[in-house]
GROMACS .gro file of C-alpha atoms in nm:
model
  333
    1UNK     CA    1   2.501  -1.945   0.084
    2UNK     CA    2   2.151  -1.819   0.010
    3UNK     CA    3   1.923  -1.871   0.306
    4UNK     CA    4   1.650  -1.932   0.040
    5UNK     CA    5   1.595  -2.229  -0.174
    6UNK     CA    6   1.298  -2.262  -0.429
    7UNK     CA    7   1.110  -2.607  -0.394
    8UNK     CA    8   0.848  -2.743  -0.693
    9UNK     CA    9   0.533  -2.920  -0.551
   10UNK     CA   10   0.495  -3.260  -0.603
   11UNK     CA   11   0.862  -3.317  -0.720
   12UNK     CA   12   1.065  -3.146  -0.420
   13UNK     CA   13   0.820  -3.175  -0.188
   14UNK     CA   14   0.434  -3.298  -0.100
   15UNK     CA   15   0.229  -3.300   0.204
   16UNK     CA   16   0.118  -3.573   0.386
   17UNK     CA   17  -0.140  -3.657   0.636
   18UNK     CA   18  -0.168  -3.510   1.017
   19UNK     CA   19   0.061  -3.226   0.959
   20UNK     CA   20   0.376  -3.384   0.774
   21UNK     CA   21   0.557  -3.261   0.503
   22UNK     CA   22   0.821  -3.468   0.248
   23UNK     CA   23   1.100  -3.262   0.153
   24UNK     CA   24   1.411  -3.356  -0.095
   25UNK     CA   25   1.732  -3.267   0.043
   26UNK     CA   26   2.095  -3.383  -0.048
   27UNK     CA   27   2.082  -3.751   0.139
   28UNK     CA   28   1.720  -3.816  -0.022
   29UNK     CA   29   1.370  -3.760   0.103
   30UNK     CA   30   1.310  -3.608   0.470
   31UNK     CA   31   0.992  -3.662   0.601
   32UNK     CA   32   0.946  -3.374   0.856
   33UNK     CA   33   0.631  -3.259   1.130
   34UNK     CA   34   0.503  -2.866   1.094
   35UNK     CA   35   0.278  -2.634   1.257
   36UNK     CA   36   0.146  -2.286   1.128
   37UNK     CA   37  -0.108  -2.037   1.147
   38UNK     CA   38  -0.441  -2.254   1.164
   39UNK     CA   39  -0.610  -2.019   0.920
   40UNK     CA   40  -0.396  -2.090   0.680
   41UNK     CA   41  -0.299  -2.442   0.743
   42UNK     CA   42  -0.670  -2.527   0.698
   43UNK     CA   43  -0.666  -2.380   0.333
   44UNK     CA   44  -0.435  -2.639   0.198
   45UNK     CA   45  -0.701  -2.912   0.151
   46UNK     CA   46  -0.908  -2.685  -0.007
   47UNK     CA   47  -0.652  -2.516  -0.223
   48UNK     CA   48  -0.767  -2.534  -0.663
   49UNK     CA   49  -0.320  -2.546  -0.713
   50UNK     CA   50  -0.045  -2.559  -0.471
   51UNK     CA   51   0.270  -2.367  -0.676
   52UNK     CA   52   0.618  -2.392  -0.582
   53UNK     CA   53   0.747  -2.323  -0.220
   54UNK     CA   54   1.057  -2.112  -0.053
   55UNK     CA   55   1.221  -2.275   0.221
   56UNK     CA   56   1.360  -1.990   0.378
   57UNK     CA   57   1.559  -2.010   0.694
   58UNK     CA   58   1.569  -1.764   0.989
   59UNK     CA   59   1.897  -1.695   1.088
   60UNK     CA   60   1.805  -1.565   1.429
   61UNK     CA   61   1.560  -1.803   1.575
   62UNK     CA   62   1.734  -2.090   1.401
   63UNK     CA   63   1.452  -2.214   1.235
   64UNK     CA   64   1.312  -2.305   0.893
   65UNK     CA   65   1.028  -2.208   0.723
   66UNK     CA   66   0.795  -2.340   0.419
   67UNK     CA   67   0.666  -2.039   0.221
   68UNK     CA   68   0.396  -2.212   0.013
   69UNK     CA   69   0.202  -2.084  -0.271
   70UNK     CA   70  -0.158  -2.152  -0.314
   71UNK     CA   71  -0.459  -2.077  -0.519
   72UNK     CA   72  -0.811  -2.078  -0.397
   73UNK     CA   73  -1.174  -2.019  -0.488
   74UNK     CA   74  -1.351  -1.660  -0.380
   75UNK     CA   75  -1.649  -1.559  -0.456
   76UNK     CA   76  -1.621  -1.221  -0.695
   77UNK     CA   77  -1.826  -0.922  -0.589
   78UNK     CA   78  -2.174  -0.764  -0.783
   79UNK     CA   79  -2.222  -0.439  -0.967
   80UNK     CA   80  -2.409  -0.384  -0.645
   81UNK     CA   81  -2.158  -0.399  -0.392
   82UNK     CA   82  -2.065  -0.159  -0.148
   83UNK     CA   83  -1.786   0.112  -0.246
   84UNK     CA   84  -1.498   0.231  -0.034
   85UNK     CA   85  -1.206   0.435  -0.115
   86UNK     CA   86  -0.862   0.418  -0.019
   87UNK     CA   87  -0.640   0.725  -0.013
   88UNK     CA   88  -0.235   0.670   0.070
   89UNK     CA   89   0.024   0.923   0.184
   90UNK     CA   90   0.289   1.019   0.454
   91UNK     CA   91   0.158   1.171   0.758
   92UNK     CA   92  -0.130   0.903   0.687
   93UNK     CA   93  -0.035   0.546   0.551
   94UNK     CA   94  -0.471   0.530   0.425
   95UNK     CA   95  -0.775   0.733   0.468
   96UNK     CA   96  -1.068   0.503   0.375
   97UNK     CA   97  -1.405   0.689   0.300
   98UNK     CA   98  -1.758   0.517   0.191
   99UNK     CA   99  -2.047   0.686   0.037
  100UNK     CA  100  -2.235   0.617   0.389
  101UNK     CA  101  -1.979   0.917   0.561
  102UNK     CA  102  -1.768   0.666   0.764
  103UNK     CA  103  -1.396   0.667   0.757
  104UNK     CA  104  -1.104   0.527   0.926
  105UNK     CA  105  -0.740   0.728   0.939
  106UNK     CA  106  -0.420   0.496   0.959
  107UNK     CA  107  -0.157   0.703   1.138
  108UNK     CA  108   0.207   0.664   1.007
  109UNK     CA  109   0.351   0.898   1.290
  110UNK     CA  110   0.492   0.635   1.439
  111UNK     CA  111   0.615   0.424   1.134
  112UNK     CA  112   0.784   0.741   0.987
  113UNK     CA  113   1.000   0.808   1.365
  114UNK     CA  114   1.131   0.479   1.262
  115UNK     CA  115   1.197   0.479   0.938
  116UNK     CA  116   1.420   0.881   1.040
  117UNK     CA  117   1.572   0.646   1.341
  118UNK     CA  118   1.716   0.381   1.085
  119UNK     CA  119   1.797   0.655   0.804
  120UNK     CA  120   2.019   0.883   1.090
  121UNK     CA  121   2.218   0.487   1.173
  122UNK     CA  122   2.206   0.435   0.799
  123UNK     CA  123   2.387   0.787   0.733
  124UNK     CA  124   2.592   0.751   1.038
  125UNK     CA  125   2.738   0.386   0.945
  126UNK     CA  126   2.800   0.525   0.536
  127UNK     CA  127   3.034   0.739   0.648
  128UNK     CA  128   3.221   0.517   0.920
  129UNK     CA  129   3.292   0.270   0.623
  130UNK     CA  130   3.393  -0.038   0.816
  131UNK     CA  131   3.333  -0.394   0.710
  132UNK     CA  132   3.114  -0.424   1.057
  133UNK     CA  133   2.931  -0.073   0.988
  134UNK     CA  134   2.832  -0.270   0.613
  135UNK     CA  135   2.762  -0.544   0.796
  136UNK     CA  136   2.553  -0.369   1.032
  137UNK     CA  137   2.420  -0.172   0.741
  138UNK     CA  138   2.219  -0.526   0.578
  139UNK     CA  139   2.105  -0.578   0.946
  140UNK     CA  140   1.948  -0.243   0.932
  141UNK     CA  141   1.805  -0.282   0.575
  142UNK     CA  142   1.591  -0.600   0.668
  143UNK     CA  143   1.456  -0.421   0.977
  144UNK     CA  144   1.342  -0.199   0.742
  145UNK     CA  145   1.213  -0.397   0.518
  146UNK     CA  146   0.976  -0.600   0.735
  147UNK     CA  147   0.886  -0.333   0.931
  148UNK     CA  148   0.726  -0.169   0.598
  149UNK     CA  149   0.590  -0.505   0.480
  150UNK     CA  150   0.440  -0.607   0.846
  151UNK     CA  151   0.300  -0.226   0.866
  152UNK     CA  152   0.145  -0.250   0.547
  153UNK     CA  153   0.002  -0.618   0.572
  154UNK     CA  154  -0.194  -0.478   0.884
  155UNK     CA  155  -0.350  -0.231   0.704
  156UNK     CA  156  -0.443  -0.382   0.456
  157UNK     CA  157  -0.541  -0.649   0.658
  158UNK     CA  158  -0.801  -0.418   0.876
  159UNK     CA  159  -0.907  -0.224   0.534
  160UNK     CA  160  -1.059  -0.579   0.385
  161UNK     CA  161  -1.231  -0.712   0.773
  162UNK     CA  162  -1.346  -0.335   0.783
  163UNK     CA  163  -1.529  -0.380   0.407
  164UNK     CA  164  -1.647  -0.700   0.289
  165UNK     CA  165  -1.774  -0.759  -0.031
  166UNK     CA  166  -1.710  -0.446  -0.153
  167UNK     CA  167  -1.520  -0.245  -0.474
  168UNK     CA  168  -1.217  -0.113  -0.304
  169UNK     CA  169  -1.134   0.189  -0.466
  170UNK     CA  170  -0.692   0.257  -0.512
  171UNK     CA  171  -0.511   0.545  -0.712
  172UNK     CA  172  -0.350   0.429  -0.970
  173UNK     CA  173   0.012   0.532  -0.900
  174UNK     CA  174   0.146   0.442  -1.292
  175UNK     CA  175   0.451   0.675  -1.281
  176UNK     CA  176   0.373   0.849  -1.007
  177UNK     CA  177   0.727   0.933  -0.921
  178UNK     CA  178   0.799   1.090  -1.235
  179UNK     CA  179   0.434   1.292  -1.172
  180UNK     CA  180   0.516   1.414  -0.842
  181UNK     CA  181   0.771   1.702  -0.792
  182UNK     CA  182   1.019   1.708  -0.539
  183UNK     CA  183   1.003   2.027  -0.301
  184UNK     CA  184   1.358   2.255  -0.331
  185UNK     CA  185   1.409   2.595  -0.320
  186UNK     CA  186   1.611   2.828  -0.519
  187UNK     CA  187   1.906   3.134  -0.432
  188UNK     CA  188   2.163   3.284  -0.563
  189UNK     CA  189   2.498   3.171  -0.565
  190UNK     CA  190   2.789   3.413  -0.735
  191UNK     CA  191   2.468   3.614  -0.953
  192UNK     CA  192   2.329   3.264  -1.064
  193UNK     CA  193   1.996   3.126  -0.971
  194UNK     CA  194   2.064   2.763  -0.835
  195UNK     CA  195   1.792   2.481  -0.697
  196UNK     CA  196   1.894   2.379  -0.351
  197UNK     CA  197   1.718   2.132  -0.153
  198UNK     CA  198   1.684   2.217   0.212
  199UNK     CA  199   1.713   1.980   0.515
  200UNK     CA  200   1.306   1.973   0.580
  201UNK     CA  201   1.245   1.938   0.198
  202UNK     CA  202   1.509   1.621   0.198
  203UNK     CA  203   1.333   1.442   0.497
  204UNK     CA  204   1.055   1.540   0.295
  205UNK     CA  205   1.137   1.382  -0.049
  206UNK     CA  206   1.304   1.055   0.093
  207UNK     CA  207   0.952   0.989   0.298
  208UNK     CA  208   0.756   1.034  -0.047
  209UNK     CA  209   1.034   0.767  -0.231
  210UNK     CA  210   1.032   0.547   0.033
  211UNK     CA  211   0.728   0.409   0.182
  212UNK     CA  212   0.580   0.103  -0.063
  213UNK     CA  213   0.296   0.268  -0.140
  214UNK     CA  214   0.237  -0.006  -0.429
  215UNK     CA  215   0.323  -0.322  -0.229
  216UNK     CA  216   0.034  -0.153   0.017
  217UNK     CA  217  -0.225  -0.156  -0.253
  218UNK     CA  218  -0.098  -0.486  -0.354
  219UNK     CA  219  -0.147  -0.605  -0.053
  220UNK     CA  220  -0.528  -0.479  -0.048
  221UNK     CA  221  -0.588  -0.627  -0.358
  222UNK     CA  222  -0.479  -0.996  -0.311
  223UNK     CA  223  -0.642  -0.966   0.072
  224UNK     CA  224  -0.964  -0.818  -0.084
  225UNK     CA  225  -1.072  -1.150  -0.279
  226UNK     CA  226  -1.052  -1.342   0.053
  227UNK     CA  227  -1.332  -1.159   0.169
  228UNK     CA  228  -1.546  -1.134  -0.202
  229UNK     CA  229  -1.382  -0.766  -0.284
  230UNK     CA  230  -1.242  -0.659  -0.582
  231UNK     CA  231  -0.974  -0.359  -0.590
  232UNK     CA  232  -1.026  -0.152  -0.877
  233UNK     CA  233  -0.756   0.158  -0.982
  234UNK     CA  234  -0.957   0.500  -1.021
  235UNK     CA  235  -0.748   0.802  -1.173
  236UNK     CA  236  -0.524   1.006  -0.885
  237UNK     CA  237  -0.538   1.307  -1.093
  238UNK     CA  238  -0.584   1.585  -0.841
  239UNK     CA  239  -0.793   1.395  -0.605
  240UNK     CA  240  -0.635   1.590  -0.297
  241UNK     CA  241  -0.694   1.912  -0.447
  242UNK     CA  242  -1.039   1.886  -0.629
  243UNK     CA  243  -1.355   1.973  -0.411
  244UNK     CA  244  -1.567   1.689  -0.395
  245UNK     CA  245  -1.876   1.921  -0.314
  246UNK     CA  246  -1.879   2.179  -0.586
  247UNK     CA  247  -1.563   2.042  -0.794
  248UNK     CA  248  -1.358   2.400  -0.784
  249UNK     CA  249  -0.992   2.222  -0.859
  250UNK     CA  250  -0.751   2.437  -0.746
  251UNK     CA  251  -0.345   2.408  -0.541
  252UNK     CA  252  -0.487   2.687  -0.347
  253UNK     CA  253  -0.710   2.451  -0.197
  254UNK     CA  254  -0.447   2.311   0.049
  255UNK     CA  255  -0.328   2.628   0.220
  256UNK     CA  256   0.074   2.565   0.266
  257UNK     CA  257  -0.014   2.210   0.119
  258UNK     CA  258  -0.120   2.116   0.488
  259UNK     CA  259  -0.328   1.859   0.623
  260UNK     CA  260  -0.641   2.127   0.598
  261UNK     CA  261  -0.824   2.144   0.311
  262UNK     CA  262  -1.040   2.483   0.240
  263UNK     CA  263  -1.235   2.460  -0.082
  264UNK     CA  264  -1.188   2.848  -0.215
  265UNK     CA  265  -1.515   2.828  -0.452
  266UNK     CA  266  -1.776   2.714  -0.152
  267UNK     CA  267  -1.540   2.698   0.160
  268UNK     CA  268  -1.606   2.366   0.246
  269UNK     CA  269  -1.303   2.271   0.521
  270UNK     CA  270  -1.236   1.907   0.597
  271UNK     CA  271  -0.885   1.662   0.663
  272UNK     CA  272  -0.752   1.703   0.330
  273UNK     CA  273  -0.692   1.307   0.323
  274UNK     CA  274  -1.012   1.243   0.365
  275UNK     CA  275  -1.107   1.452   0.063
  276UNK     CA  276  -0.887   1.245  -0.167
  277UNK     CA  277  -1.063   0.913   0.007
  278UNK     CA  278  -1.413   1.070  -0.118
  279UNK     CA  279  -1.241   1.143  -0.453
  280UNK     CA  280  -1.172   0.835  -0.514
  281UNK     CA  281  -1.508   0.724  -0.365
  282UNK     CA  282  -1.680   0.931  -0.634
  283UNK     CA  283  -1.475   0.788  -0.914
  284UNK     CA  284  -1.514   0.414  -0.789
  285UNK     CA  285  -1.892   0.482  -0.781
  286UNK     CA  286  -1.802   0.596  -1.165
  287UNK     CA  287  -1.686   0.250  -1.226
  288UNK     CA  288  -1.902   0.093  -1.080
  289UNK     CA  289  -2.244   0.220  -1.255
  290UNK     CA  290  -2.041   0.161  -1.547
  291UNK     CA  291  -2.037  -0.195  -1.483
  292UNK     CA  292  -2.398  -0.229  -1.433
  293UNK     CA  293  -2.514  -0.031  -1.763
  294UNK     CA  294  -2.201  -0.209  -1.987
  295UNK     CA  295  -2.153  -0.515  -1.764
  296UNK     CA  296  -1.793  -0.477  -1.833
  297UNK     CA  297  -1.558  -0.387  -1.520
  298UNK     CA  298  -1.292  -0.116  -1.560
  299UNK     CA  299  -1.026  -0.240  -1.337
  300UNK     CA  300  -0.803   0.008  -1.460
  301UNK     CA  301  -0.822   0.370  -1.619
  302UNK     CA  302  -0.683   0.398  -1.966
  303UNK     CA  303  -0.378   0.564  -1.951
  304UNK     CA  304  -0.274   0.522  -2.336
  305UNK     CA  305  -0.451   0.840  -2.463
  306UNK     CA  306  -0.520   1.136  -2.396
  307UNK     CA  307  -0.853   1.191  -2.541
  308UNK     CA  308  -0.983   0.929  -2.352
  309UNK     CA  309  -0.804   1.082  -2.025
  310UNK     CA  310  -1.001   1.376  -2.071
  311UNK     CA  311  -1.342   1.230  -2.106
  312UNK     CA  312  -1.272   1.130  -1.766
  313UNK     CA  313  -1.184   1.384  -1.621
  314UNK     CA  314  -1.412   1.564  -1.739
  315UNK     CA  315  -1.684   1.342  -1.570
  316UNK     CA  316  -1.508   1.374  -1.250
  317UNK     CA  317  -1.576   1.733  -1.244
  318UNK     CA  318  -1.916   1.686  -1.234
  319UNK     CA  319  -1.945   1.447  -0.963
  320UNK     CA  320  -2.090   1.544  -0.643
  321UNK     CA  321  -1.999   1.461  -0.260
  322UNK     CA  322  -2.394   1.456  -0.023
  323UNK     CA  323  -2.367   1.658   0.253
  324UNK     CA  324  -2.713   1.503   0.430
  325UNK     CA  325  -2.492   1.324   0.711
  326UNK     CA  326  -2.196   1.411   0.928
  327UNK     CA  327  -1.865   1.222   0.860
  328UNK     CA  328  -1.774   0.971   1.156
  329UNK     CA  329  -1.382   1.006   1.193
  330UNK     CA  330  -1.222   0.674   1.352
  331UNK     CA  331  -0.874   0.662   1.412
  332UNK     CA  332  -0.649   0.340   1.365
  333UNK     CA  333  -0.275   0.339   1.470
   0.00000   0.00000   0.00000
């Protein structure tokens, strides 16, 4: 039996007053007491349109929970609003970066010990085979799972206090999989050339395919216009390799495609993270004086043709990074 079932407002269930809820089950109508998160609770009056609901019941703690859907009223941000950009990778689940030189590093040191913890079990329990290893194995796949979604949800969650108001700058990541190539190496084998993929590049490749890098900027996005943000996709065409200070684009720019980034046109050296966040910095500022000479908001770059692809890039290559003030590095978790 699924431990989820799908309830319509106002048909399978509707709130009452002082914290009660009516819910349809199979003997008729249970009127039932709940309790949740203040914050949220206090949203439901003022709600525009409460959707359907999940009741969704936690095996462990024995308890059910009401996973409601609601709509509400924010105020939408100005062509005036303050910019930030938002860079995500491995070593570093987000590098933020504003045109005012501060920026904020989310480690994922931590995150990524687990997630080689549960893929050694994972590998270990494949190849035992047992009904209880497979059984163990679903355990292990919903620890993952929320420990990705409750990672990402305080990220995002500290990206949107952090910048209020704002255009919150993301890649967009359309096909991104497909864009990025996986790392192997290649030796001969009986006088033929063949592609093998080392033990390094493997851990490698299965940290790039799984972290939810999308669900994390979807999680920005829907958090931002709580706070009167907007998230708005900027190209992620060779923002960790383009020099944001003269624009020399080069690979050669991240020696051993490190953490360092040295700039081999006007040696500029700086956290090669943080040089994609002030990428995509440069491009949201793009958008955004856009917006105030066309009043129309780009949320997206056109992706459909290529002419139009590179127009833009070729106005990214002119943009320029000030150097008048020193960047203020603060570390998150």
């Amino acid at each position: 039996m699924s431990p989820t079932l799908t309830y319509n407002y106002q048909r399978d269930y509707s709130f009452k007053t002082e914290h009660w809820v009516s819910l349809l089950a199979l003997d008729g109508r249970l009127v039932l007491s709940y309790t949740g998160y203040d914050k949220h609770v206090s949203l439901l009056p003022h709600g525009t349109s409460i959707g359907a609901a999940k009741l969704w019941y936690d095996q462990p703690r024995k308890q059910f929970y009401l996973l409601v859907t609601l709509e509400i009223e924010a105020a939408e941000p100005t062509p005036e609003s303050q910019v930030v950009g938002v860079d995500v990778g491995q070593r570093y689940l987000a590098v933020t970066a504003t045109p005012t030189h501060q920026a904020s590093f989310y480690s994922g040191k931590a995150i990524r010990a687990k997630a080689d913890h549960y893929a050694r079990l994972r590998k270990r329990l494949q190849k035992k085979g047992t009904r209880s290893a497979t059984r163990r194995l679903v355990v292990i796949s919903g620890r993952e799972r929320r420990l990705k979604h409750d990672r990402n949800h305080l990220i995002s969650r500290r990206i949107v206090d952090q910048h209020p108001h704002s255009i919150i700058g993301l890649e967009d990541l359309t096909h991104i999989r497909e864009r990025t190539k996986r790392r192997t190496h290649k030796r001969k084998k009986k006088g033929k050339v063949v592609e093998r993929v080392s033990v390094k590049a493997r851990k490698s490749n299965r940290h790039a395919s799984q972290w939810a890098f999308a669900e994390l900027h979807g999680y920005i996005a829907y958090k931002a216009t709580l706070v009167g943000s907007m998230a708005v996709k900027v190209d992620a065409h060779s923002t960790s390799k383009a020099c944001p200070m003269c624009g020399y684009t080069s690979e050669a720019n991240r020696p051993k495609k490190g953490l360092l980034f040295v700039c081999q046109s006007c040696h500029s050296t700086l956290h090669a993270d943080l040089i994609a966040a002030r990428n995509i910095v440069l491009r949201t500022l793009l958008v955004r004086q856009d917006w105030m000479s066309t009043g129309h908001l780009s949320i997206a770059p056109d992706v459909s043709c290529e002419e139009a692809k590179a127009v833009r890039l070729q106005r990214y290559a002119e943009l320029r990074w000030s150097s008048d003030t020193s960047p203020r590095r603060r570390g998150v978790g």
